[in-house]
Coordinates of C-alpha atoms in Angstrom, one line a residue:
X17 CA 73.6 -104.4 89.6
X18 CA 74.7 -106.5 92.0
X19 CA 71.1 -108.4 92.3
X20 CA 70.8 -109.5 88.8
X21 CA 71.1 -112.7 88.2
X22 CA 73.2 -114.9 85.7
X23 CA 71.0 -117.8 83.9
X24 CA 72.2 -121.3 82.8
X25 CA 69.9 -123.5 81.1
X26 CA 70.5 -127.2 80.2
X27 CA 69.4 -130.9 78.9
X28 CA 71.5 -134.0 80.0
X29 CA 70.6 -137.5 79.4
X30 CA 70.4 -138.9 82.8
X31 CA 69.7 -137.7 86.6
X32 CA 73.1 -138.4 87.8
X33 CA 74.3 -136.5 84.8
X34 CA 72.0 -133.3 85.7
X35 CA 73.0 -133.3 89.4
X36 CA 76.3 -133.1 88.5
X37 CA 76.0 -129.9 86.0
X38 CA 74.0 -128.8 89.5
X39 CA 76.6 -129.7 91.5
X40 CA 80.0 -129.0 89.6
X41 CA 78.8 -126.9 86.9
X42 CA 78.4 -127.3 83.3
X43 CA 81.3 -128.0 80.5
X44 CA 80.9 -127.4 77.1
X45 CA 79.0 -129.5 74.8
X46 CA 81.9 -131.8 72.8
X47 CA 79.9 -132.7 69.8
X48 CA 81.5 -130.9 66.9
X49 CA 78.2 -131.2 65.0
X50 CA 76.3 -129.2 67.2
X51 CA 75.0 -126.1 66.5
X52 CA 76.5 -124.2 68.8
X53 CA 80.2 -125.6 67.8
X54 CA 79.1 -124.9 64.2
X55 CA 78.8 -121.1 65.2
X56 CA 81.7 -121.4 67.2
X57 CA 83.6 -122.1 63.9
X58 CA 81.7 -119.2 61.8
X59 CA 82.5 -116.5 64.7
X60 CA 86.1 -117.9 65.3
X61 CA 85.7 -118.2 69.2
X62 CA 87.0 -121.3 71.2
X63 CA 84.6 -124.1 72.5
X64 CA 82.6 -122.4 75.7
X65 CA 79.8 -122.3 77.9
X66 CA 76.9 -120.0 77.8
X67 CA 75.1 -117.9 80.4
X68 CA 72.3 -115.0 80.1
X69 CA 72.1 -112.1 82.5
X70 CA 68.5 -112.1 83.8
X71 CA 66.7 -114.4 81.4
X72 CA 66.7 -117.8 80.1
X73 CA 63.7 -120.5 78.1
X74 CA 62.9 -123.9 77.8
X75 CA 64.4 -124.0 74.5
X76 CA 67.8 -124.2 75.4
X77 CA 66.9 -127.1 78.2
X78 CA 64.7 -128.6 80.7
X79 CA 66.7 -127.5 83.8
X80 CA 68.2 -124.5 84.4
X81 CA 69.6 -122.9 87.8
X82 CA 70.7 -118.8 88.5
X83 CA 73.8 -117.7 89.8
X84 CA 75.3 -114.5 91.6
X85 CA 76.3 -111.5 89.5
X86 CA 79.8 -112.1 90.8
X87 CA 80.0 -115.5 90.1
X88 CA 81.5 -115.1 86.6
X89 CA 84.3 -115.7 84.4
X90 CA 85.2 -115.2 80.9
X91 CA 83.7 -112.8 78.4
X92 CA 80.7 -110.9 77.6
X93 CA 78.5 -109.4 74.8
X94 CA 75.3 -107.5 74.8
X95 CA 73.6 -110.5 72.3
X96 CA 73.6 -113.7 71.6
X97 CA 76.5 -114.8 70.5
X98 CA 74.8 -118.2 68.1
X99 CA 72.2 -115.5 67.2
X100 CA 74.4 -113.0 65.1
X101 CA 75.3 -116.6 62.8
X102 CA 71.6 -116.6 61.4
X103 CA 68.9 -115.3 63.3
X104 CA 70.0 -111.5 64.3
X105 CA 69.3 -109.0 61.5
X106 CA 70.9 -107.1 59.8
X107 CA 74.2 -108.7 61.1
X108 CA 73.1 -112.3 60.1
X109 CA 72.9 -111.5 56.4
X110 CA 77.2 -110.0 56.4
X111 CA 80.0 -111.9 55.3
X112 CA 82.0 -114.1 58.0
X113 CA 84.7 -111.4 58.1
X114 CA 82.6 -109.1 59.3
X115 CA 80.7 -111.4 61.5
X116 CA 83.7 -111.8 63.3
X117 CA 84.7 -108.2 63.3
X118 CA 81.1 -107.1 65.4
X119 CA 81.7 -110.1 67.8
X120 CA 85.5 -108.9 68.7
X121 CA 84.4 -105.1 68.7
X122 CA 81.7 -106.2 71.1
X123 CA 83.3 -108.3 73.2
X124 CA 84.2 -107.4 77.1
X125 CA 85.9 -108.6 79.9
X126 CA 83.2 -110.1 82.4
X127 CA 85.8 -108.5 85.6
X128 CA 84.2 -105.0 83.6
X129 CA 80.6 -106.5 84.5
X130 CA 79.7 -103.4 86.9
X131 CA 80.7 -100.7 84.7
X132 CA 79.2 -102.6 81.4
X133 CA 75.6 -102.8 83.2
X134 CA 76.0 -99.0 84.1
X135 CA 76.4 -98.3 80.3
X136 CA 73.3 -100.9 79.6
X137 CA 70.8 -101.3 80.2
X138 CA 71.4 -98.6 83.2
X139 CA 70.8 -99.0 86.8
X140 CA 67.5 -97.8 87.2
X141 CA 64.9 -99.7 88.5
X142 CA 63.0 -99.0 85.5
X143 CA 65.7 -99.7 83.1
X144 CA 66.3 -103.2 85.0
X145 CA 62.7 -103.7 84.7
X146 CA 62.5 -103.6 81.1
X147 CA 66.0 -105.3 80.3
X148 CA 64.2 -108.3 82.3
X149 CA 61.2 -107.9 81.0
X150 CA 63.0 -108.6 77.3
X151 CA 62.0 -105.0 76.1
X152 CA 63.5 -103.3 73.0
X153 CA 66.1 -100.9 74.2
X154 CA 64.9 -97.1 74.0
X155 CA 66.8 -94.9 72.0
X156 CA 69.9 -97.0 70.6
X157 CA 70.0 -98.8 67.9
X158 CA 72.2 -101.1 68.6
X159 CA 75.6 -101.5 70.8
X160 CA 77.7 -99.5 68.7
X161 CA 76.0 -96.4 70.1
X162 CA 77.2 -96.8 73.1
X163 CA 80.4 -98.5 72.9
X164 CA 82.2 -97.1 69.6
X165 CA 85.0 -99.6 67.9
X166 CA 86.8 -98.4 65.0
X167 CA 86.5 -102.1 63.9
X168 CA 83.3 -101.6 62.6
X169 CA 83.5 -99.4 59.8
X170 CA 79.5 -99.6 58.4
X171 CA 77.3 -98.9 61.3
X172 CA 74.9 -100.4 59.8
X173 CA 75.2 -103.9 60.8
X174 CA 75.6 -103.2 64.6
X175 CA 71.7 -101.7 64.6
X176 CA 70.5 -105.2 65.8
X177 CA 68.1 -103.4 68.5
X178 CA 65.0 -103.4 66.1
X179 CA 61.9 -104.4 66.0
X180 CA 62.7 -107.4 63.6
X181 CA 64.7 -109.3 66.4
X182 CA 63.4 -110.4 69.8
X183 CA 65.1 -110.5 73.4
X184 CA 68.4 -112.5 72.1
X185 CA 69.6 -109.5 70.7
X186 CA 69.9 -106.9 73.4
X187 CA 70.2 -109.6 76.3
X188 CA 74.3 -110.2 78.3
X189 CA 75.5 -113.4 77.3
X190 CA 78.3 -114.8 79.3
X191 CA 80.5 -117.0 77.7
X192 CA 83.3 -119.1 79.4
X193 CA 85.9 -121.4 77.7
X194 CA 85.7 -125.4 79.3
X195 CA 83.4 -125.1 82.4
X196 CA 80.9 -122.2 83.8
X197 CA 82.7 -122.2 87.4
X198 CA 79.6 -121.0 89.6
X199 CA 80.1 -121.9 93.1
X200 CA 76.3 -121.3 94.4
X201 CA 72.8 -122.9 93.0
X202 CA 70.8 -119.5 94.3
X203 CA 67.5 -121.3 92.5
X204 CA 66.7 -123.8 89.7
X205 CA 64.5 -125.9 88.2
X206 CA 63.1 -128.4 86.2
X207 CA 60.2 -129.8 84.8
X208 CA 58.2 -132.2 87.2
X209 CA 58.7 -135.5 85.5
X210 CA 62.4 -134.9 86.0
X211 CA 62.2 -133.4 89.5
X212 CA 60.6 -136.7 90.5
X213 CA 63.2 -138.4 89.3
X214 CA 66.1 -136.6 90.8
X215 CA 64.6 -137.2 94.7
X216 CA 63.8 -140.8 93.6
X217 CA 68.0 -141.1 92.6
X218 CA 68.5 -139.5 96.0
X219 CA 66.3 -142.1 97.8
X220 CA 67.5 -145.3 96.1
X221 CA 70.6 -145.4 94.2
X222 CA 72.8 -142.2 94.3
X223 CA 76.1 -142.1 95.9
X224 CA 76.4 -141.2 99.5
X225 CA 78.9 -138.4 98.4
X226 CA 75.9 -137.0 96.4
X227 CA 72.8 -137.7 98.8
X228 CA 73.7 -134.4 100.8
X229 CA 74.4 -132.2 98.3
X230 CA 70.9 -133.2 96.5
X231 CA 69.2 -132.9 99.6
X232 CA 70.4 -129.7 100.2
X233 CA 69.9 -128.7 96.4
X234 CA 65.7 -129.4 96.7
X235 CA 65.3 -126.9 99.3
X236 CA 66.7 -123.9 96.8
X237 CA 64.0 -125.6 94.0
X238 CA 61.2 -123.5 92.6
X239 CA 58.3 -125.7 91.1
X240 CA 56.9 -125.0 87.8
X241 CA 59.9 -125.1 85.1
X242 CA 62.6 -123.3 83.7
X243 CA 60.1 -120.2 82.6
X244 CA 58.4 -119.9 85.8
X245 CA 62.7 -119.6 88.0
X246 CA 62.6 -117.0 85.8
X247 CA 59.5 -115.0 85.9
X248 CA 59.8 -115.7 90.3
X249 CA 63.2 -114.3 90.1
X250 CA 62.4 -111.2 88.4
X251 CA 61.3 -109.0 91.5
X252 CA 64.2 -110.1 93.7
X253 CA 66.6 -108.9 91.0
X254 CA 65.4 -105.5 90.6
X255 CA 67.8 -102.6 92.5

């Protein structure tokens, strides 16, 4: 379990803004209107940052970067924490109450990251395979059959591991109140328009405390977009 990989994906309005997310990590986004605070408010969890075991897309930014298993803070849940607001079925279409009650009943420690994994998706190389690959679980339903919480008392609304819902519903999400703390860039990457950009800020107007680090940052780069770190990655995560 050790090799997997921890996913961040991100938009920022300017170079300097994105090297610094690269460099320091990522806070949380301070707009109140934002959809992710909006669901924040629905599910009754502080302000935090988001990160997915394995996996990431282009729809949640035009950079992203992986980081170490280890490297991880905060909390965990075997689904998407914004998804379960409106998108996850059946749990999408329940009251806030018991919105709420599924998130806490589902909610870990990330220290209990090892022995989580163990329980799912397993630590076969075939399981692995197929959690990367974004395939349907085999033979649960949902969460709730393999971690039981009195808290849910109509089993109904944990069986989110259907056919109706995609990848964002059986998929680790980290989350991690203020800033995701990584220490280590293992890969990233961008689209090419911005890459260009970020060696032309090295070149000609970034800061010499930055010039370094950037330098040192293009050599861990994989070309191609956000999709592509993450189909290259998949093979060197496998156990």
């Amino acid at each position: 379990m050790s090799k997997l990989l921890w996913f961040h994906a991100f938009r920022r309005p300017s170079v300097a803004a994105v090297v610094d997310v690269l460099r320091r990590g990522p806070g949380f986004n301070p707009d109140p209107n934002c959809t992710t605070r909006k669901n924040e408010a629905v599910l009754g969890i502080p302000p935090s940052v988001y990160a997915y075991l394995g996996k990431t897309v282009p729809d949640f930014g035009d950079a992203a970067f992986a980081f170490p298993f280890d490297e991880i803070t905060g909390e965990m849940s075997p689904f998407d924490t914004g998804g379960i607001v409106e998108h996850i079925t059946p749990v999408r279409d329940r009251s806030k109450t018991e919105k709420r009650a599924f998130l806490a009943s589902y909610t870990f420690k990330a220290r209990r990251r090892k022995r989580l994994l163990a329980d799912y998706p397993g630590a076969s190389r075939p399981a692995t395979r197929a959690y990367l690959r974004g395939d349907q679980p085999n033979g649960h339903p949902g969460p709730h059959a393999i971690w039981t919480s009195a808290a849910v008392t109509d089993p109904s609304i944990a069986a989110i591991w259907n056919v109706r819902n995609g990848w964002q519903a059986w998929t680790w999400e980290a989350r991690v109140r203020r800033k995701l703390p990584p220490s280590t860039v293992h890969r990233w990457s961008c689209t090419a328009v911005l890459y260009a950009r970020i060696r032309e800020y090295a070149e000609t107007s970034a800061p010499k405390r930055d010039v370094a680090f950037i330098e040192s940052l293009l050599s861990s780069y994989v070309r191609g977009g956000v999709s592509k770190l993450v189909a290259e990655l998949q093979e060197e995560q496998l156990p």
